[in-house]
Short mmCIF file of C-alpha atoms in Angstrom, two decimals:
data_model
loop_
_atom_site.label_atom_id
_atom_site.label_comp_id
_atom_site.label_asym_id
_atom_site.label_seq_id
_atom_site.Cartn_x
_atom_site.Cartn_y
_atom_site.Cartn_z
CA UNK A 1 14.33 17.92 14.78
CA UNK A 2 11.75 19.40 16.74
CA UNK A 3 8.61 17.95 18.13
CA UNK A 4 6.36 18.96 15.47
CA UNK A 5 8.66 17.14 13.21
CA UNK A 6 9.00 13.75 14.22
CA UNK A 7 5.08 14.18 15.05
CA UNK A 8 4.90 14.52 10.88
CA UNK A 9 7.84 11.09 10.49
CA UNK A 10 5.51 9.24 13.26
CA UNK A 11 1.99 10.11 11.81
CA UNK A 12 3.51 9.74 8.07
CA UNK A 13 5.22 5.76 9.25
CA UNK A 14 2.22 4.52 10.67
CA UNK A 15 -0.29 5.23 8.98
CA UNK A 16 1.79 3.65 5.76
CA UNK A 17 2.55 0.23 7.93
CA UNK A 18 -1.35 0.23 8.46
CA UNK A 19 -2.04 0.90 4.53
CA UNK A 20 0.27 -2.14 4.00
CA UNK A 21 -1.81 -3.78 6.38
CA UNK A 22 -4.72 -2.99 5.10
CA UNK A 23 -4.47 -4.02 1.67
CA UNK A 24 -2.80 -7.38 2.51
CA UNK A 25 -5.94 -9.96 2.70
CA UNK A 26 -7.26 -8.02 -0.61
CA UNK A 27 -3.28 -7.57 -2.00
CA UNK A 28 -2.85 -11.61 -1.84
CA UNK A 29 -6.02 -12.38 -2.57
CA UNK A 30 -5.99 -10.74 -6.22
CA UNK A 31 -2.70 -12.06 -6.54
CA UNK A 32 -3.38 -15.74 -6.26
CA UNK A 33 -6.59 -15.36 -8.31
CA UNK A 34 -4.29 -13.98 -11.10
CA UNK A 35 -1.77 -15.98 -10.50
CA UNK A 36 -3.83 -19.58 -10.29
CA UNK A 37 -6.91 -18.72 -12.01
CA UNK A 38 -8.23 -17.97 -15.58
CA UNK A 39 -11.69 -16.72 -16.70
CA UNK A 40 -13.26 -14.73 -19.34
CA UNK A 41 -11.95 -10.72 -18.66
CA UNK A 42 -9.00 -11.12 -16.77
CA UNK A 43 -6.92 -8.85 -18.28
CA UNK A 44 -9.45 -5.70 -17.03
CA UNK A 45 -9.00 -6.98 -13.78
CA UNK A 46 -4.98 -7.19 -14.20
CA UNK A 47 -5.70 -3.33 -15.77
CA UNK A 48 -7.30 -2.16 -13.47
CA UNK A 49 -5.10 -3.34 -10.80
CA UNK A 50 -2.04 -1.12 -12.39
CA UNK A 51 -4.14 1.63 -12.79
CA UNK A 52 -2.60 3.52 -9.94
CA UNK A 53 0.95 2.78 -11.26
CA UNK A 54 0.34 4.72 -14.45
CA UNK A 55 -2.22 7.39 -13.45
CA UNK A 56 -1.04 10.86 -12.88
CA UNK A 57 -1.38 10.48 -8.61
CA UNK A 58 -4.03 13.38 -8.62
CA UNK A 59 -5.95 11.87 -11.47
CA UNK A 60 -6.32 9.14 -8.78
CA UNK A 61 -7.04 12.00 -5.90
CA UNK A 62 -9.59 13.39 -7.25
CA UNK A 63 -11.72 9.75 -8.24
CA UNK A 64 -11.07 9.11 -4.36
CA UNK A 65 -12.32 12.91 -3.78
CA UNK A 66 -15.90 11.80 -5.30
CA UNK A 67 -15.96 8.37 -3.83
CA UNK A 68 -14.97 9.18 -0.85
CA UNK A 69 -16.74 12.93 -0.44
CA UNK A 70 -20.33 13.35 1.64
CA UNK A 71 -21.96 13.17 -1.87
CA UNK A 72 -19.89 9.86 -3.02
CA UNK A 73 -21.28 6.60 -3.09
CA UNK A 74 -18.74 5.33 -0.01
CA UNK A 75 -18.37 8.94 1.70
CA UNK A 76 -22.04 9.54 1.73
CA UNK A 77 -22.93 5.87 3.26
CA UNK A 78 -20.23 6.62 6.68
CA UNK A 79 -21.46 10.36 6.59
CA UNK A 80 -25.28 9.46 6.71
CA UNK A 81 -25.28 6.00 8.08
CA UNK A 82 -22.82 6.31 10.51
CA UNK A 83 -21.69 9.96 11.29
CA UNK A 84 -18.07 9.58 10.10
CA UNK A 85 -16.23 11.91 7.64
CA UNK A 86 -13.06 10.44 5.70
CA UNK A 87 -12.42 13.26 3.24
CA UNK A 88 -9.48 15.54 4.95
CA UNK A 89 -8.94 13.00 7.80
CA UNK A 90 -6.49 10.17 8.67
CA UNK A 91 -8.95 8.25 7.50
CA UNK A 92 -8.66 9.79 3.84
CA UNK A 93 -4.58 9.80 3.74
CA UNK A 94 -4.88 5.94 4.98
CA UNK A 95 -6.75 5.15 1.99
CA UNK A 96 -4.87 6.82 -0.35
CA UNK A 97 -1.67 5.05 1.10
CA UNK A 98 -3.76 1.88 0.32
CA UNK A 99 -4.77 2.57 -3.05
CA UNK A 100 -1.38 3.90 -4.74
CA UNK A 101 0.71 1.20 -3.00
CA UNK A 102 -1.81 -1.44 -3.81
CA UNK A 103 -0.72 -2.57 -7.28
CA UNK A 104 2.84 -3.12 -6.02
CA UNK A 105 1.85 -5.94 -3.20
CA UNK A 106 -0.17 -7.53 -5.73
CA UNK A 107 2.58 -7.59 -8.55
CA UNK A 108 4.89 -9.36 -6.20
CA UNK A 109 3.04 -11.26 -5.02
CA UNK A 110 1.80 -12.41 -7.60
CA UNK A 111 4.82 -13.40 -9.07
CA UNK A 112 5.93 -15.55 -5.70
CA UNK A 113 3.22 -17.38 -6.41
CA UNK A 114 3.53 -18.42 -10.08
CA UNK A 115 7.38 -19.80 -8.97
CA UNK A 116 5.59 -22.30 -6.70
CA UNK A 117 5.21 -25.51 -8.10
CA UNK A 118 1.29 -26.44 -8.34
CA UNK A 119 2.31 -30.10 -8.13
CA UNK A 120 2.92 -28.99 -4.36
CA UNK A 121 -0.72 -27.71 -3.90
CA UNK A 122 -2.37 -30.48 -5.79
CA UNK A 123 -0.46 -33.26 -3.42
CA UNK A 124 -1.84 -31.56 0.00
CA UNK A 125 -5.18 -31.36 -1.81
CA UNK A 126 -4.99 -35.29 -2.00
CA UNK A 127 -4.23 -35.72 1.12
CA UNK A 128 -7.00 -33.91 2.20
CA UNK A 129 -6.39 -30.52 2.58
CA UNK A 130 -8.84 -27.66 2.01
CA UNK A 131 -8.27 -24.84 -0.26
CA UNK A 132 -7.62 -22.85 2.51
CA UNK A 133 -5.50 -24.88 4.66
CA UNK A 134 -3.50 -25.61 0.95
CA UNK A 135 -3.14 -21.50 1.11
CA UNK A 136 -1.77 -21.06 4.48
CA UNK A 137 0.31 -24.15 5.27
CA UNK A 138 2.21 -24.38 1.73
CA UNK A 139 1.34 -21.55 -0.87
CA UNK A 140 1.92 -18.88 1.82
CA UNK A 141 5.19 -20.34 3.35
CA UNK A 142 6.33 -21.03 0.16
CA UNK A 143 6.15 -17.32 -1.13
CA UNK A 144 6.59 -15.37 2.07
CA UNK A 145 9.44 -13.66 0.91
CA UNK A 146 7.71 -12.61 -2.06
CA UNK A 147 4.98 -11.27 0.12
CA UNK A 148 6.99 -9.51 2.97
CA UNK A 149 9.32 -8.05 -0.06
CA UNK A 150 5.81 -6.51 -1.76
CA UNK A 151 4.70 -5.48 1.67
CA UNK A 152 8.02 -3.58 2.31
CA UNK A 153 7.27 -2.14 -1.40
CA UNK A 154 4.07 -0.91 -0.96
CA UNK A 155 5.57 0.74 2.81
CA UNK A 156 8.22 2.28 0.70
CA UNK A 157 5.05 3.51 -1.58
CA UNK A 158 3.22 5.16 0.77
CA UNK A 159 5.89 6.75 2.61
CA UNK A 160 6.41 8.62 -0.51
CA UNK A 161 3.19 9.28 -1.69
CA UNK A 162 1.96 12.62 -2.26
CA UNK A 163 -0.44 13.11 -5.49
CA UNK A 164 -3.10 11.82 -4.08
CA UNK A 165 -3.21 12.00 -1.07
CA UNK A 166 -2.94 16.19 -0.89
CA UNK A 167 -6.34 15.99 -3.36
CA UNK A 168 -8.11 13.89 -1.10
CA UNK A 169 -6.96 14.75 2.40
CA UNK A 170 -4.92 18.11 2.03
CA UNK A 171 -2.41 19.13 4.05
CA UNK A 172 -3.74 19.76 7.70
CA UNK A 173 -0.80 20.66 10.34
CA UNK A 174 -1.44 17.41 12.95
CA UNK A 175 -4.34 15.86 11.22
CA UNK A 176 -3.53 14.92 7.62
CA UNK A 177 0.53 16.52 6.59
CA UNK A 178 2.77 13.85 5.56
CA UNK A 179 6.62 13.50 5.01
CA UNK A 180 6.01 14.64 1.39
CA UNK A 181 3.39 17.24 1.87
CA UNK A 182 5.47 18.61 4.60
CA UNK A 183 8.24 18.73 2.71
CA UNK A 184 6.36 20.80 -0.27
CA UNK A 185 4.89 23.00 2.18
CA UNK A 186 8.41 23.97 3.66
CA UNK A 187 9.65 24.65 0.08
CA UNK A 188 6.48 26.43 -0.37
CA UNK A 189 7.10 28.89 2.70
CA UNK A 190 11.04 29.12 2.07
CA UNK A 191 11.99 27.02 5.05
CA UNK A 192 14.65 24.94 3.76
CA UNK A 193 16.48 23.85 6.16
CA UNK A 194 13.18 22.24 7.75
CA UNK A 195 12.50 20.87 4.79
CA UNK A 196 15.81 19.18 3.76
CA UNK A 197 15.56 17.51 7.83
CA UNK A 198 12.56 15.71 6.73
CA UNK A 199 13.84 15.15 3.47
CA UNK A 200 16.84 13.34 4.55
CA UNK A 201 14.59 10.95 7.08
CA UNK A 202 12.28 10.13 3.94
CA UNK A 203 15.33 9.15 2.61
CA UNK A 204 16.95 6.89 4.75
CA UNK A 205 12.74 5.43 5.94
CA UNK A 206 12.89 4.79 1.98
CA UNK A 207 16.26 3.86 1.46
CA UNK A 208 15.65 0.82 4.30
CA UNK A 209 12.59 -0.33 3.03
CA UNK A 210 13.52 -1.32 -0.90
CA UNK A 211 16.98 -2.49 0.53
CA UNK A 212 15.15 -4.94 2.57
CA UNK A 213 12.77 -5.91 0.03
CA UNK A 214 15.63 -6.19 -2.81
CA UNK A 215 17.71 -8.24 -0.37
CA UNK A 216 14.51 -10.49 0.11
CA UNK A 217 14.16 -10.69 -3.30
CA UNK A 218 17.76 -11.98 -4.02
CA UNK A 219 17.30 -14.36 -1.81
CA UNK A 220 14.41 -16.17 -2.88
CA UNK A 221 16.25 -16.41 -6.74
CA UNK A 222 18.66 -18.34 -4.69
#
């Protein structure tokens, strides 16, 4: 592989670990509501929440497009407000990471938390513990490997991801191309041999992320 190669694996792996990242306070968050709370129109929010799963990707592109855009509500508040453009940046392909792996932190999540026993919860909370000290000393603990295995999901996500990102950021050589958009490109142009190199990393980037978070998995049936 040549430079300009692993330049597309490193730009393509780090910006997905900071997606993950980035949707993890918000990811965990809407999972314990829907996992510990009820109230009147949950199931939109649930909806909502799996949008991105059932979509078609650009469907979700080009919503980001208009949000995001000079002229959207968000775009047009950084543009004016603070002189920054996230349309066909970094800043757009991080976002798009974040909002197509989103739903799969949250689902499990969410599940790691309804297997903990509320009984637990309810006896720190008579001892004295806040809500938030209940959250990060025994809910937390007590589903990390639900968490990690949703966070090594949603990696796996936006490693792959493609859809919507291209509508939103395009496919800029050293500014916005991905794995996947690389790889379409070098079908595109007839360059197959460049193309099947940086098919075979997604691959095994893939292939180690969902092993990891199945193997996590198994292990907290156990």
């Amino acid at each position: 592989m040549n430079f300009e190669e692993w330049q597309i694996v490193w730009f393509t792996a780090w910006v997905s670990a900071l997606s993950t990242l980035l949707i993890l306070p918000f990811g965990l968050g809407t999972a314990w509501l829907l996992a510990r709370r009820e109230w009147p129109g949950k199931s939109i929010l649930e909806t909502t929440v799996s949008l991105p799963l059932v979509m078609p990707p650009v469907a979700t592109g080009l919503i980001l497009l208009k949000v995001l855009g000079r002229r959207g509500t968000i775009g047009g508040f950084f543009h004016d407000r603070l002189g920054i453009d996230i349309v066909f940046t970094w800043r757009a392909v991080l976002l798009a990471l974040a909002v197509m792996s989103f739903p799969l932190l949250v689902r499990s999540a969410r599940i790691a938390f309804e297997e903990i026993n509320p009984r637990l919860e309810q006896i720190a909370r008579t001892l004295g513990a806040s809500g938030l000290r209940v959250f990060f000393t025994v809910t937390a603990p007590l589903a990390m490997r639900g968490i990690v295995g949703g966070m090594l999901l949603a990696f796996a996500r936006a490693l792959g991801e493609f859809g919507a990102t291209i509508m939103v950021a395009g496919n800029i050589p050293g500014k916005t191309a991905t794995l996947s958009l690389s790889i379409f490109q070098s079908v595109q142009l007839g360059q197959d041999v460049q193309a099947f190199r940086l098919l075979g990393v997604s691959v095994v980037l893939a292939f180690v992320a969902v092993w990891a978070s199945e193997w996590l998995l198994r292990r907290r049936r156990k």
